[in-house]
Amino acid sequence: MENEVENKVEIENPPAQNVRKKSWFNNFIRWMKLKLKKLWRYIKSEITDVKTFIIFAIVVAVVYSPVWLCYILYFVFKWKWCFVVASSCLAFWAGPFTPFFPLCIAITLGIKKIMRKIFQKKAEKLAAENVEPVE
């Protein structure tokens, strides 16, 4: 019985020689993980809104429009330069170091923030017009 109590104490309070200082790199990695998790939660909460999803779809269509417009022009008019432009744009956006979706998410959240400010100013203006002065 006493052995079990001693073992529990050792597990809860390890000897000083087993305690290692964490390096600055490990602290940095832990800090980055926390920041990325916080960013992911924020993006997830913002994207789940229907209006935001519609804005996101429009942004993706606009940013990707050179690709699909040039492919349409190639298939309709058989212009080879359209095929080259579309393929090169596709290769650029599909490349491993091109942040297509993070860029689209950032643009979407920026548009949403601007829209929020505009609607908030309009609401404040309407509220100011509807307030009657008390005499």
mmCIF file of C-alpha atoms in Angstrom:
data_model
loop_
_atom_site.group_PDB
_atom_site.id
_atom_site.type_symbol
_atom_site.label_atom_id
_atom_site.label_comp_id
_atom_site.label_asym_id
_atom_site.label_seq_id
_atom_site.Cartn_x
_atom_site.Cartn_y
_atom_site.Cartn_z
ATOM 1 C CA MET A 1 0.000 0.000 0.000
ATOM 2 C CA GLU A 2 2.802 2.386 0.854
ATOM 3 C CA ASN A 3 4.579 1.569 -2.426
ATOM 4 C CA GLU A 4 1.538 2.657 -4.412
ATOM 5 C CA VAL A 5 1.407 5.996 -2.596
ATOM 6 C CA GLU A 6 5.109 6.568 -3.222
ATOM 7 C CA ASN A 7 4.726 5.692 -6.925
ATOM 8 C CA LYS A 8 1.848 8.145 -7.289
ATOM 9 C CA VAL A 9 3.903 10.879 -5.688
ATOM 10 C CA GLU A 10 6.780 10.155 -8.078
ATOM 11 C CA ILE A 11 4.461 10.284 -11.092
ATOM 12 C CA GLU A 12 2.905 13.564 -9.997
ATOM 13 C CA ASN A 13 6.231 15.138 -9.013
ATOM 14 C CA PRO A 14 9.021 13.755 -11.195
ATOM 15 C CA PRO A 15 12.571 14.022 -9.944
ATOM 16 C CA ALA A 16 14.350 17.262 -10.810
ATOM 17 C CA GLN A 17 16.896 15.514 -13.005
ATOM 18 C CA ASN A 18 14.164 14.313 -15.438
ATOM 19 C CA VAL A 19 12.740 17.792 -15.971
ATOM 20 C CA ARG A 20 14.102 19.355 -19.154
ATOM 21 C CA LYS A 21 13.855 22.935 -20.162
ATOM 22 C CA LYS A 22 11.878 23.369 -23.353
ATOM 23 C CA SER A 23 13.861 24.942 -26.131
ATOM 24 C CA TRP A 24 12.759 28.155 -27.787
ATOM 25 C CA PHE A 25 11.967 26.170 -30.939
ATOM 26 C CA ASN A 26 9.524 23.890 -29.096
ATOM 27 C CA ASN A 27 7.868 26.940 -27.547
ATOM 28 C CA PHE A 28 7.625 28.542 -30.977
ATOM 29 C CA ILE A 29 6.075 25.408 -32.483
ATOM 30 C CA ARG A 30 3.533 25.218 -29.653
ATOM 31 C CA TRP A 31 2.715 28.935 -30.102
ATOM 32 C CA MET A 32 2.278 28.472 -33.885
ATOM 33 C CA LYS A 33 -0.028 25.485 -33.366
ATOM 34 C CA LEU A 34 -2.211 27.527 -31.022
ATOM 35 C CA LYS A 35 -2.347 30.442 -33.480
ATOM 36 C CA LEU A 36 -3.201 28.163 -36.406
ATOM 37 C CA LYS A 37 -5.942 26.438 -34.403
ATOM 38 C CA LYS A 38 -7.389 29.834 -33.472
ATOM 39 C CA LEU A 39 -7.230 30.960 -37.113
ATOM 40 C CA TRP A 40 -8.885 27.737 -38.286
ATOM 41 C CA ARG A 41 -11.729 28.165 -35.748
ATOM 42 C CA TYR A 42 -12.241 31.756 -36.897
ATOM 43 C CA ILE A 43 -12.314 30.802 -40.597
ATOM 44 C CA LYS A 44 -14.646 27.876 -39.877
ATOM 45 C CA SER A 45 -17.063 30.111 -37.951
ATOM 46 C CA GLU A 46 -17.040 32.729 -40.716
ATOM 47 C CA ILE A 47 -17.397 30.357 -43.665
ATOM 48 C CA THR A 48 -20.397 28.501 -42.241
ATOM 49 C CA ASP A 49 -22.611 31.535 -42.922
ATOM 50 C CA VAL A 50 -24.621 31.196 -46.171
ATOM 51 C CA LYS A 51 -23.844 34.754 -47.319
ATOM 52 C CA THR A 52 -20.147 34.186 -46.772
ATOM 53 C CA PHE A 53 -20.278 30.930 -48.718
ATOM 54 C CA ILE A 54 -21.950 32.733 -51.639
ATOM 55 C CA ILE A 55 -19.287 35.460 -51.525
ATOM 56 C CA PHE A 56 -16.612 32.733 -51.428
ATOM 57 C CA ALA A 57 -18.108 30.997 -54.492
ATOM 58 C CA ILE A 58 -18.174 34.296 -56.394
ATOM 59 C CA VAL A 59 -14.563 35.068 -55.420
ATOM 60 C CA VAL A 60 -13.395 31.607 -56.540
ATOM 61 C CA ALA A 61 -15.253 32.025 -59.857
ATOM 62 C CA VAL A 62 -13.755 35.477 -60.455
ATOM 63 C CA VAL A 63 -10.193 34.514 -59.515
ATOM 64 C CA TYR A 64 -10.384 31.340 -61.610
ATOM 65 C CA SER A 65 -12.216 33.047 -64.518
ATOM 66 C CA PRO A 66 -9.168 33.382 -66.829
ATOM 67 C CA VAL A 67 -8.891 29.599 -66.825
ATOM 68 C CA TRP A 68 -12.462 28.666 -67.606
ATOM 69 C CA LEU A 69 -13.097 31.632 -69.946
ATOM 70 C CA CYS A 70 -10.031 30.820 -72.030
ATOM 71 C CA TYR A 71 -10.980 27.136 -72.196
ATOM 72 C CA ILE A 72 -14.481 28.103 -73.358
ATOM 73 C CA LEU A 73 -12.993 30.400 -76.022
ATOM 74 C CA TYR A 74 -10.669 27.618 -77.139
ATOM 75 C CA PHE A 75 -13.470 25.068 -77.507
ATOM 76 C CA VAL A 76 -15.769 27.539 -79.290
ATOM 77 C CA PHE A 77 -13.338 29.298 -81.628
ATOM 78 C CA LYS A 78 -10.394 26.835 -81.626
ATOM 79 C CA TRP A 79 -7.904 29.611 -80.809
ATOM 80 C CA LYS A 80 -4.725 27.906 -79.675
ATOM 81 C CA TRP A 81 -3.483 30.909 -77.707
ATOM 82 C CA CYS A 82 -6.560 30.630 -75.448
ATOM 83 C CA PHE A 83 -5.628 27.044 -74.677
ATOM 84 C CA VAL A 84 -2.073 28.109 -73.821
ATOM 85 C CA VAL A 85 -3.251 30.961 -71.574
ATOM 86 C CA ALA A 86 -5.802 28.738 -69.828
ATOM 87 C CA SER A 87 -3.299 25.941 -69.284
ATOM 88 C CA SER A 88 -0.622 28.278 -67.957
ATOM 89 C CA CYS A 89 -3.084 29.963 -65.565
ATOM 90 C CA LEU A 90 -4.276 26.548 -64.428
ATOM 91 C CA ALA A 91 -0.697 25.410 -63.871
ATOM 92 C CA PHE A 92 0.009 28.579 -61.886
ATOM 93 C CA TRP A 93 -3.053 28.306 -59.616
ATOM 94 C CA ALA A 94 -2.709 24.537 -59.191
ATOM 95 C CA GLY A 95 1.004 24.819 -58.426
ATOM 96 C CA PRO A 96 2.322 23.610 -55.100
ATOM 97 C CA PHE A 97 3.432 27.021 -53.808
ATOM 98 C CA THR A 98 0.454 29.091 -54.945
ATOM 99 C CA PRO A 99 -2.014 29.708 -52.100
ATOM 100 C CA PHE A 100 -5.207 29.726 -54.187
ATOM 101 C CA PHE A 101 -7.731 28.844 -51.499
ATOM 102 C CA PRO A 102 -6.091 30.845 -48.688
ATOM 103 C CA LEU A 103 -6.067 33.831 -51.040
ATOM 104 C CA CYS A 104 -9.752 33.318 -51.883
ATOM 105 C CA ILE A 105 -10.640 32.952 -48.187
ATOM 106 C CA ALA A 106 -8.733 36.140 -47.346
ATOM 107 C CA ILE A 107 -10.489 38.085 -50.120
ATOM 108 C CA THR A 108 -13.857 36.693 -48.992
ATOM 109 C CA LEU A 109 -13.313 37.686 -45.373
ATOM 110 C CA GLY A 110 -12.106 41.127 -46.478
ATOM 111 C CA ILE A 111 -15.241 41.658 -48.584
ATOM 112 C CA LYS A 112 -17.413 40.472 -45.704
ATOM 113 C CA LYS A 113 -15.732 42.910 -43.311
ATOM 114 C CA ILE A 114 -16.219 45.802 -45.756
ATOM 115 C CA MET A 115 -19.878 44.839 -46.223
ATOM 116 C CA ARG A 116 -20.345 44.710 -42.445
ATOM 117 C CA LYS A 117 -18.947 48.235 -42.090
ATOM 118 C CA ILE A 118 -21.165 49.575 -44.878
ATOM 119 C CA PHE A 119 -24.312 47.991 -43.431
ATOM 120 C CA GLN A 120 -23.397 49.170 -39.937
ATOM 121 C CA LYS A 121 -22.983 52.768 -41.150
ATOM 122 C CA LYS A 122 -26.334 52.592 -42.961
ATOM 123 C CA ALA A 123 -28.022 51.220 -39.836
ATOM 124 C CA GLU A 124 -26.513 53.981 -37.689
ATOM 125 C CA LYS A 125 -27.625 56.608 -40.190
ATOM 126 C CA LEU A 126 -31.189 55.235 -40.245
ATOM 127 C CA ALA A 127 -31.253 55.048 -36.465
ATOM 128 C CA ALA A 128 -30.086 58.675 -36.221
ATOM 129 C CA GLU A 129 -32.789 59.832 -38.649
ATOM 130 C CA ASN A 130 -35.553 57.983 -36.802
ATOM 131 C CA VAL A 131 -34.640 59.316 -33.347
ATOM 132 C CA GLU A 132 -36.871 62.202 -32.358
ATOM 133 C CA PRO A 133 -35.419 64.835 -30.027
ATOM 134 C CA VAL A 134 -36.964 64.875 -26.551
ATOM 135 C CA GLU A 135 -38.104 68.340 -25.423
#
